[in-house]
Amino acid sequence: MHFTSEEHLDDGVVERAFTLGEIPGILWTPASASAPVPLILLGHPPLGLRKMHPRLVARARQAVADGFAAATIELPGSGDRPRWAAVEQARADVRRAMEAGEPVSDEIIDALVLPLVDKAVPEWQAALDALLSLPEIGGPVGYSGGVISIGVRLAVVEPRIVAAGLFAGSFVPRATFEEARQVTIPLHVLLQWDDEGNDRQASLDLFDAFGSEEKSLHANMGGHTGVPQFAGDAAAQFFTRHLK
């Protein structure tokens, strides 16, 4: 891990950009802490870190205010990373289906999401290795938001993640439903009831499939970007319960 910049924000947050091989990322930590702090990994959709930065930094500020570090990495094929022809084609197929008012087929969803999960999850694990080697960061670790299939896979394969807050707003491949049955960590799932393009029933079915003994579904009226502030507060309380 190589840090490329450092900025002290005005609320006691240090933001550092880094690279891990070819992968860009950002780490947010408290400006002063007496001991290593827990870590929350901030997932996000594949729109690029530059575009997502305002939303990510708002989430990171909340995490730091609650006594955590927060970190994110650029997803494969997004931002300044090389384009990924197969996923670009799948995205075009999704757009065509939605513009035509047609359902997005399971085959298109698999082609769009599964290669991303297969490549992104090992990268998240490599980032976690590097982040936990830093003296200012300890455990435990939580995962928050982003592509829900990535969160599900991480919850299954990464034992260092002890709790996850998931956003039910992405396409879900068939294989993810089977993986969900293997998830056992505490889950806090957010669903926007009127989310454009989101299959509400698939989100409910996925929640039902999770094998966790502790799982809660928080559904609010409104579209994808209309998440109420109190829903974010509830997610923050979830991580405080499980990471401290």
PDB file of C-alpha atoms in Angstrom:
ATOM      1  CA  MET A   1       0.000   0.000   0.000  1.00  0.00           C
ATOM      2  CA  HIS A   2       1.385   3.353  -1.106  1.00  0.00           C
ATOM      3  CA  PHE A   3      -0.154   6.595   0.173  1.00  0.00           C
ATOM      4  CA  THR A   4      -0.297   9.284  -2.507  1.00  0.00           C
ATOM      5  CA  SER A   5      -1.939  12.216  -0.713  1.00  0.00           C
ATOM      6  CA  GLU A   6      -3.116  13.367   2.709  1.00  0.00           C
ATOM      7  CA  GLU A   7      -5.741  15.960   3.602  1.00  0.00           C
ATOM      8  CA  HIS A   8      -6.924  17.036   7.048  1.00  0.00           C
ATOM      9  CA  LEU A   9     -10.660  17.710   6.879  1.00  0.00           C
ATOM     10  CA  ASP A  10     -12.270  20.256   9.151  1.00  0.00           C
ATOM     11  CA  ASP A  11     -13.923  17.821  11.544  1.00  0.00           C
ATOM     12  CA  GLY A  12     -10.962  15.828  12.813  1.00  0.00           C
ATOM     13  CA  VAL A  13     -10.831  13.445   9.856  1.00  0.00           C
ATOM     14  CA  VAL A  14      -7.677  12.576   7.935  1.00  0.00           C
ATOM     15  CA  GLU A  15      -8.314  11.525   4.319  1.00  0.00           C
ATOM     16  CA  ARG A  16      -5.497   9.666   2.592  1.00  0.00           C
ATOM     17  CA  ALA A  17      -5.536   8.410  -0.983  1.00  0.00           C
ATOM     18  CA  PHE A  18      -3.572   5.237  -1.652  1.00  0.00           C
ATOM     19  CA  THR A  19      -2.790   2.710  -4.308  1.00  0.00           C
ATOM     20  CA  LEU A  20      -2.582  -1.031  -3.825  1.00  0.00           C
ATOM     21  CA  GLY A  21      -0.868  -2.217  -6.974  1.00  0.00           C
ATOM     22  CA  GLU A  22      -3.122  -0.839  -9.725  1.00  0.00           C
ATOM     23  CA  ILE A  23      -6.062  -0.332  -7.373  1.00  0.00           C
ATOM     24  CA  PRO A  24      -6.807   3.212  -6.096  1.00  0.00           C
ATOM     25  CA  GLY A  25      -8.407   3.636  -2.694  1.00  0.00           C
ATOM     26  CA  ILE A  26      -9.135   6.095   0.096  1.00  0.00           C
ATOM     27  CA  LEU A  27      -8.666   5.756   3.853  1.00  0.00           C
ATOM     28  CA  TRP A  28     -10.311   8.001   6.442  1.00  0.00           C
ATOM     29  CA  THR A  29      -9.077   7.956  10.045  1.00  0.00           C
ATOM     30  CA  PRO A  30      -9.489  10.093  13.181  1.00  0.00           C
ATOM     31  CA  ALA A  31      -6.906  12.859  13.418  1.00  0.00           C
ATOM     32  CA  SER A  32      -6.174  11.677  16.944  1.00  0.00           C
ATOM     33  CA  ALA A  33      -6.915   8.331  18.561  1.00  0.00           C
ATOM     34  CA  SER A  34      -5.427   6.776  21.676  1.00  0.00           C
ATOM     35  CA  ALA A  35      -5.667   3.199  20.374  1.00  0.00           C
ATOM     36  CA  PRO A  36      -6.234   1.335  17.084  1.00  0.00           C
ATOM     37  CA  VAL A  37      -9.820   1.747  15.907  1.00  0.00           C
ATOM     38  CA  PRO A  38     -12.242  -0.673  14.210  1.00  0.00           C
ATOM     39  CA  LEU A  39     -12.657  -0.452  10.449  1.00  0.00           C
ATOM     40  CA  ILE A  40     -15.676  -0.102   8.179  1.00  0.00           C
ATOM     41  CA  LEU A  41     -15.215  -0.953   4.498  1.00  0.00           C
ATOM     42  CA  LEU A  42     -17.352   1.369   2.377  1.00  0.00           C
ATOM     43  CA  GLY A  43     -18.819  -0.331  -0.664  1.00  0.00           C
ATOM     44  CA  HIS A  44     -20.237   1.684  -3.555  1.00  0.00           C
ATOM     45  CA  PRO A  45     -21.711   1.157  -7.037  1.00  0.00           C
ATOM     46  CA  PRO A  46     -19.352   0.925 -10.047  1.00  0.00           C
ATOM     47  CA  LEU A  47     -19.577   4.620 -10.929  1.00  0.00           C
ATOM     48  CA  GLY A  48     -15.991   5.614 -10.074  1.00  0.00           C
ATOM     49  CA  LEU A  49     -14.473   7.005  -6.883  1.00  0.00           C
ATOM     50  CA  ARG A  50     -14.382  10.558  -8.226  1.00  0.00           C
ATOM     51  CA  LYS A  51     -18.123  10.599  -8.878  1.00  0.00           C
ATOM     52  CA  MET A  52     -18.913   8.798  -5.627  1.00  0.00           C
ATOM     53  CA  HIS A  53     -16.522  10.828  -3.448  1.00  0.00           C
ATOM     54  CA  PRO A  54     -19.074  13.297  -1.999  1.00  0.00           C
ATOM     55  CA  ARG A  55     -21.320  10.462  -0.815  1.00  0.00           C
ATOM     56  CA  LEU A  56     -18.395   8.366   0.381  1.00  0.00           C
ATOM     57  CA  VAL A  57     -16.813  11.164   2.384  1.00  0.00           C
ATOM     58  CA  ALA A  58     -20.148  11.890   4.081  1.00  0.00           C
ATOM     59  CA  ARG A  59     -20.389   8.245   5.137  1.00  0.00           C
ATOM     60  CA  ALA A  60     -16.735   8.260   6.207  1.00  0.00           C
ATOM     61  CA  ARG A  61     -17.217  11.368   8.363  1.00  0.00           C
ATOM     62  CA  GLN A  62     -20.058   9.602  10.162  1.00  0.00           C
ATOM     63  CA  ALA A  63     -17.913   6.511  10.698  1.00  0.00           C
ATOM     64  CA  VAL A  64     -14.989   8.516  12.087  1.00  0.00           C
ATOM     65  CA  ALA A  65     -17.323  10.504  14.349  1.00  0.00           C
ATOM     66  CA  ASP A  66     -18.502   7.160  15.741  1.00  0.00           C
ATOM     67  CA  GLY A  67     -14.922   6.091  16.462  1.00  0.00           C
ATOM     68  CA  PHE A  68     -14.072   4.036  13.383  1.00  0.00           C
ATOM     69  CA  ALA A  69     -11.737   4.197  10.429  1.00  0.00           C
ATOM     70  CA  ALA A  70     -13.316   3.874   6.979  1.00  0.00           C
ATOM     71  CA  ALA A  71     -11.833   2.799   3.669  1.00  0.00           C
ATOM     72  CA  THR A  72     -12.854   2.111   0.099  1.00  0.00           C
ATOM     73  CA  ILE A  73     -11.288   0.949  -3.156  1.00  0.00           C
ATOM     74  CA  GLU A  74     -12.055   1.493  -6.833  1.00  0.00           C
ATOM     75  CA  LEU A  75     -14.005  -1.376  -8.368  1.00  0.00           C
ATOM     76  CA  PRO A  76     -12.655  -3.244 -11.414  1.00  0.00           C
ATOM     77  CA  GLY A  77     -13.535  -1.537 -14.689  1.00  0.00           C
ATOM     78  CA  SER A  78     -14.537   1.716 -12.968  1.00  0.00           C
ATOM     79  CA  GLY A  79     -13.033   5.166 -12.536  1.00  0.00           C
ATOM     80  CA  ASP A  80      -9.484   5.377 -13.841  1.00  0.00           C
ATOM     81  CA  ARG A  81      -9.053   1.602 -14.003  1.00  0.00           C
ATOM     82  CA  PRO A  82      -8.943  -0.103 -17.427  1.00  0.00           C
ATOM     83  CA  ARG A  83     -12.270  -0.628 -19.144  1.00  0.00           C
ATOM     84  CA  TRP A  84     -13.693  -4.154 -18.974  1.00  0.00           C
ATOM     85  CA  ALA A  85     -15.244  -5.108 -22.290  1.00  0.00           C
ATOM     86  CA  ALA A  86     -17.480  -7.941 -21.068  1.00  0.00           C
ATOM     87  CA  VAL A  87     -18.978  -5.871 -18.250  1.00  0.00           C
ATOM     88  CA  GLU A  88     -19.371  -2.830 -20.547  1.00  0.00           C
ATOM     89  CA  GLN A  89     -21.378  -5.038 -22.905  1.00  0.00           C
ATOM     90  CA  ALA A  90     -23.545  -6.300 -20.045  1.00  0.00           C
ATOM     91  CA  ARG A  91     -24.199  -2.711 -18.918  1.00  0.00           C
ATOM     92  CA  ALA A  92     -25.253  -1.816 -22.461  1.00  0.00           C
ATOM     93  CA  ASP A  93     -27.598  -4.822 -22.503  1.00  0.00           C
ATOM     94  CA  VAL A  94     -29.154  -3.666 -19.219  1.00  0.00           C
ATOM     95  CA  ARG A  95     -29.707  -0.158 -20.597  1.00  0.00           C
ATOM     96  CA  ARG A  96     -31.295  -1.490 -23.772  1.00  0.00           C
ATOM     97  CA  ALA A  97     -33.685  -3.732 -21.843  1.00  0.00           C
ATOM     98  CA  MET A  98     -34.704  -0.979 -19.436  1.00  0.00           C
ATOM     99  CA  GLU A  99     -35.181   1.613 -22.192  1.00  0.00           C
ATOM    100  CA  ALA A 100     -37.383  -0.868 -24.054  1.00  0.00           C
ATOM    101  CA  GLY A 101     -39.419  -1.516 -20.911  1.00  0.00           C
ATOM    102  CA  GLU A 102     -38.358  -5.163 -20.894  1.00  0.00           C
ATOM    103  CA  PRO A 103     -37.285  -7.222 -17.859  1.00  0.00           C
ATOM    104  CA  VAL A 104     -33.537  -7.630 -17.406  1.00  0.00           C
ATOM    105  CA  SER A 105     -32.919 -11.340 -17.914  1.00  0.00           C
ATOM    106  CA  ASP A 106     -31.089 -13.605 -15.473  1.00  0.00           C
ATOM    107  CA  GLU A 107     -28.423 -14.132 -18.124  1.00  0.00           C
ATOM    108  CA  ILE A 108     -27.725 -10.406 -18.420  1.00  0.00           C
ATOM    109  CA  ILE A 109     -27.664 -10.001 -14.623  1.00  0.00           C
ATOM    110  CA  ASP A 110     -25.201 -12.891 -14.287  1.00  0.00           C
ATOM    111  CA  ALA A 111     -22.956 -11.406 -16.985  1.00  0.00           C
ATOM    112  CA  LEU A 112     -23.100  -7.975 -15.340  1.00  0.00           C
ATOM    113  CA  VAL A 113     -22.543  -8.901 -11.706  1.00  0.00           C
ATOM    114  CA  LEU A 114     -20.783 -12.249 -11.298  1.00  0.00           C
ATOM    115  CA  PRO A 115     -17.479 -11.320 -13.025  1.00  0.00           C
ATOM    116  CA  LEU A 116     -17.392  -8.148 -10.919  1.00  0.00           C
ATOM    117  CA  VAL A 117     -17.907 -10.133  -7.712  1.00  0.00           C
ATOM    118  CA  ASP A 118     -15.263 -12.703  -8.676  1.00  0.00           C
ATOM    119  CA  LYS A 119     -12.652 -10.007  -9.274  1.00  0.00           C
ATOM    120  CA  ALA A 120     -13.623  -7.406  -6.662  1.00  0.00           C
ATOM    121  CA  VAL A 121     -13.850  -9.665  -3.604  1.00  0.00           C
ATOM    122  CA  PRO A 122     -10.184 -10.806  -3.670  1.00  0.00           C
ATOM    123  CA  GLU A 123      -9.199  -7.162  -4.151  1.00  0.00           C
ATOM    124  CA  TRP A 124     -11.211  -6.155  -1.090  1.00  0.00           C
ATOM    125  CA  GLN A 125      -9.479  -8.928   0.857  1.00  0.00           C
ATOM    126  CA  ALA A 126      -6.033  -7.732  -0.281  1.00  0.00           C
ATOM    127  CA  ALA A 127      -6.958  -4.201   0.762  1.00  0.00           C
ATOM    128  CA  LEU A 128      -8.103  -5.518   4.120  1.00  0.00           C
ATOM    129  CA  ASP A 129      -4.737  -7.253   4.602  1.00  0.00           C
ATOM    130  CA  ALA A 130      -2.933  -3.964   3.972  1.00  0.00           C
ATOM    131  CA  LEU A 131      -5.293  -1.831   6.071  1.00  0.00           C
ATOM    132  CA  LEU A 132      -5.118  -4.087   9.106  1.00  0.00           C
ATOM    133  CA  SER A 133      -1.319  -3.922   8.992  1.00  0.00           C
ATOM    134  CA  LEU A 134      -1.476  -0.180   9.761  1.00  0.00           C
ATOM    135  CA  PRO A 135      -0.853   0.659  13.437  1.00  0.00           C
ATOM    136  CA  GLU A 136      -3.847   2.986  13.667  1.00  0.00           C
ATOM    137  CA  ILE A 137      -6.354   0.318  12.588  1.00  0.00           C
ATOM    138  CA  GLY A 138      -7.440  -2.746  14.538  1.00  0.00           C
ATOM    139  CA  GLY A 139     -10.465  -4.978  14.408  1.00  0.00           C
ATOM    140  CA  PRO A 140     -13.199  -5.842  14.203  1.00  0.00           C
ATOM    141  CA  VAL A 141     -14.254  -5.038  10.628  1.00  0.00           C
ATOM    142  CA  GLY A 142     -17.632  -4.190   9.122  1.00  0.00           C
ATOM    143  CA  TYR A 143     -18.754  -3.874   5.497  1.00  0.00           C
ATOM    144  CA  SER A 144     -21.234  -1.184   4.469  1.00  0.00           C
ATOM    145  CA  GLY A 145     -23.238  -0.624   1.293  1.00  0.00           C
ATOM    146  CA  GLY A 146     -22.226  -1.058  -2.313  1.00  0.00           C
ATOM    147  CA  VAL A 147     -23.122  -3.828  -4.748  1.00  0.00           C
ATOM    148  CA  ILE A 148     -25.070  -6.247  -2.565  1.00  0.00           C
ATOM    149  CA  SER A 149     -23.656  -9.363  -4.272  1.00  0.00           C
ATOM    150  CA  ILE A 150     -20.129  -8.241  -3.353  1.00  0.00           C
ATOM    151  CA  GLY A 151     -21.246  -7.764   0.243  1.00  0.00           C
ATOM    152  CA  VAL A 152     -22.825 -11.218   0.308  1.00  0.00           C
ATOM    153  CA  ARG A 153     -19.691 -12.901  -1.060  1.00  0.00           C
ATOM    154  CA  LEU A 154     -17.465 -11.045   1.410  1.00  0.00           C
ATOM    155  CA  ALA A 155     -19.744 -12.034   4.281  1.00  0.00           C
ATOM    156  CA  VAL A 156     -19.333 -15.675   3.279  1.00  0.00           C
ATOM    157  CA  VAL A 157     -15.592 -15.859   2.558  1.00  0.00           C
ATOM    158  CA  GLU A 158     -14.017 -13.204   4.803  1.00  0.00           C
ATOM    159  CA  PRO A 159     -14.046 -14.167   8.512  1.00  0.00           C
ATOM    160  CA  ARG A 160     -12.584 -10.809   9.587  1.00  0.00           C
ATOM    161  CA  ILE A 161     -15.867  -9.102   8.637  1.00  0.00           C
ATOM    162  CA  VAL A 162     -18.163  -9.541  11.625  1.00  0.00           C
ATOM    163  CA  ALA A 163     -21.178  -7.416  10.583  1.00  0.00           C
ATOM    164  CA  ALA A 164     -22.535  -5.969   7.350  1.00  0.00           C
ATOM    165  CA  GLY A 165     -24.921  -3.205   6.372  1.00  0.00           C
ATOM    166  CA  LEU A 166     -26.276  -3.957   2.904  1.00  0.00           C
ATOM    167  CA  PHE A 167     -28.212  -1.794   0.456  1.00  0.00           C
ATOM    168  CA  ALA A 168     -30.869  -3.690  -1.492  1.00  0.00           C
ATOM    169  CA  GLY A 169     -30.588  -1.656  -4.653  1.00  0.00           C
ATOM    170  CA  SER A 170     -28.645  -3.724  -7.173  1.00  0.00           C
ATOM    171  CA  PHE A 171     -29.344  -6.570  -9.549  1.00  0.00           C
ATOM    172  CA  VAL A 172     -28.991  -9.954  -7.832  1.00  0.00           C
ATOM    173  CA  PRO A 173     -27.690 -13.014  -9.722  1.00  0.00           C
ATOM    174  CA  ARG A 174     -29.255 -16.388  -9.066  1.00  0.00           C
ATOM    175  CA  ALA A 175     -26.045 -17.677  -7.473  1.00  0.00           C
ATOM    176  CA  THR A 176     -26.143 -14.924  -4.858  1.00  0.00           C
ATOM    177  CA  PHE A 177     -29.360 -16.334  -3.403  1.00  0.00           C
ATOM    178  CA  GLU A 178     -27.563 -19.612  -2.709  1.00  0.00           C
ATOM    179  CA  GLU A 179     -24.583 -17.799  -1.194  1.00  0.00           C
ATOM    180  CA  ALA A 180     -26.935 -15.814   1.033  1.00  0.00           C
ATOM    181  CA  ARG A 181     -27.935 -19.012   2.838  1.00  0.00           C
ATOM    182  CA  GLN A 182     -24.311 -19.320   4.012  1.00  0.00           C
ATOM    183  CA  VAL A 183     -24.225 -15.835   5.565  1.00  0.00           C
ATOM    184  CA  THR A 184     -24.296 -16.018   9.372  1.00  0.00           C
ATOM    185  CA  ILE A 185     -23.010 -12.605  10.548  1.00  0.00           C
ATOM    186  CA  PRO A 186     -25.395  -9.890  11.804  1.00  0.00           C
ATOM    187  CA  LEU A 187     -27.011  -7.964   8.937  1.00  0.00           C
ATOM    188  CA  HIS A 188     -28.679  -4.576   8.625  1.00  0.00           C
ATOM    189  CA  VAL A 189     -30.414  -4.368   5.217  1.00  0.00           C
ATOM    190  CA  LEU A 190     -31.740  -1.095   3.806  1.00  0.00           C
ATOM    191  CA  LEU A 191     -34.464  -1.129   1.139  1.00  0.00           C
ATOM    192  CA  GLN A 192     -35.870   1.926  -0.631  1.00  0.00           C
ATOM    193  CA  TRP A 193     -39.404   0.828  -1.453  1.00  0.00           C
ATOM    194  CA  ASP A 194     -39.706   2.820  -4.686  1.00  0.00           C
ATOM    195  CA  ASP A 195     -36.145   2.324  -5.924  1.00  0.00           C
ATOM    196  CA  GLU A 196     -36.100   2.833  -9.698  1.00  0.00           C
ATOM    197  CA  GLY A 197     -34.955  -0.284 -11.512  1.00  0.00           C
ATOM    198  CA  ASN A 198     -34.757  -2.359  -8.340  1.00  0.00           C
ATOM    199  CA  ASP A 199     -36.696  -5.621  -8.208  1.00  0.00           C
ATOM    200  CA  ARG A 200     -38.371  -5.195  -4.825  1.00  0.00           C
ATOM    201  CA  GLN A 201     -39.500  -8.814  -4.657  1.00  0.00           C
ATOM    202  CA  ALA A 202     -35.972 -10.039  -5.391  1.00  0.00           C
ATOM    203  CA  SER A 203     -34.718  -7.866  -2.533  1.00  0.00           C
ATOM    204  CA  LEU A 204     -37.296  -9.366  -0.176  1.00  0.00           C
ATOM    205  CA  ASP A 205     -36.472 -12.890  -1.347  1.00  0.00           C
ATOM    206  CA  LEU A 206     -32.763 -12.289  -0.811  1.00  0.00           C
ATOM    207  CA  PHE A 207     -33.394 -11.028   2.716  1.00  0.00           C
ATOM    208  CA  ASP A 208     -35.440 -14.135   3.408  1.00  0.00           C
ATOM    209  CA  ALA A 209     -32.578 -16.312   2.123  1.00  0.00           C
ATOM    210  CA  PHE A 210     -29.934 -14.927   4.491  1.00  0.00           C
ATOM    211  CA  GLY A 211     -28.911 -17.515   7.072  1.00  0.00           C
ATOM    212  CA  SER A 212     -28.076 -14.994   9.787  1.00  0.00           C
ATOM    213  CA  GLU A 213     -29.830 -15.368  13.126  1.00  0.00           C
ATOM    214  CA  GLU A 214     -29.670 -11.581  13.530  1.00  0.00           C
ATOM    215  CA  LYS A 215     -30.904  -9.762  10.460  1.00  0.00           C
ATOM    216  CA  SER A 216     -33.125  -6.723  10.148  1.00  0.00           C
ATOM    217  CA  LEU A 217     -34.782  -5.156   7.114  1.00  0.00           C
ATOM    218  CA  HIS A 218     -35.331  -1.389   7.104  1.00  0.00           C
ATOM    219  CA  ALA A 219     -37.702  -0.333   4.324  1.00  0.00           C
ATOM    220  CA  ASN A 220     -38.445   3.326   3.622  1.00  0.00           C
ATOM    221  CA  MET A 221     -40.580   5.017   1.019  1.00  0.00           C
ATOM    222  CA  GLY A 222     -38.724   6.803  -1.767  1.00  0.00           C
ATOM    223  CA  GLY A 223     -36.286   6.240  -4.604  1.00  0.00           C
ATOM    224  CA  HIS A 224     -32.681   5.175  -4.731  1.00  0.00           C
ATOM    225  CA  THR A 225     -31.205   8.475  -3.558  1.00  0.00           C
ATOM    226  CA  GLY A 226     -34.005   9.320  -1.124  1.00  0.00           C
ATOM    227  CA  VAL A 227     -32.623   7.500   1.919  1.00  0.00           C
ATOM    228  CA  PRO A 228     -33.812   9.408   5.011  1.00  0.00           C
ATOM    229  CA  GLN A 229     -31.253  10.622   7.538  1.00  0.00           C
ATOM    230  CA  PHE A 230     -32.718   8.489  10.314  1.00  0.00           C
ATOM    231  CA  ALA A 231     -32.040   5.376   8.221  1.00  0.00           C
ATOM    232  CA  GLY A 232     -28.367   6.303   8.097  1.00  0.00           C
ATOM    233  CA  ASP A 233     -28.424   6.900  11.852  1.00  0.00           C
ATOM    234  CA  ALA A 234     -29.874   3.422  12.412  1.00  0.00           C
ATOM    235  CA  ALA A 235     -27.105   1.886  10.307  1.00  0.00           C
ATOM    236  CA  ALA A 236     -24.495   3.774  12.337  1.00  0.00           C
ATOM    237  CA  GLN A 237     -26.020   2.428  15.556  1.00  0.00           C
ATOM    238  CA  PHE A 238     -25.858  -1.094  14.103  1.00  0.00           C
ATOM    239  CA  PHE A 239     -22.103  -0.818  13.535  1.00  0.00           C
ATOM    240  CA  THR A 240     -21.555   0.708  16.969  1.00  0.00           C
ATOM    241  CA  ARG A 241     -23.298  -2.298  18.541  1.00  0.00           C
ATOM    242  CA  HIS A 242     -21.271  -4.854  16.645  1.00  0.00           C
ATOM    243  CA  LEU A 243     -17.826  -3.282  16.214  1.00  0.00           C
ATOM    244  CA  LYS A 244     -17.333  -1.835  19.691  1.00  0.00           C
TER     245      LYS A 244
END
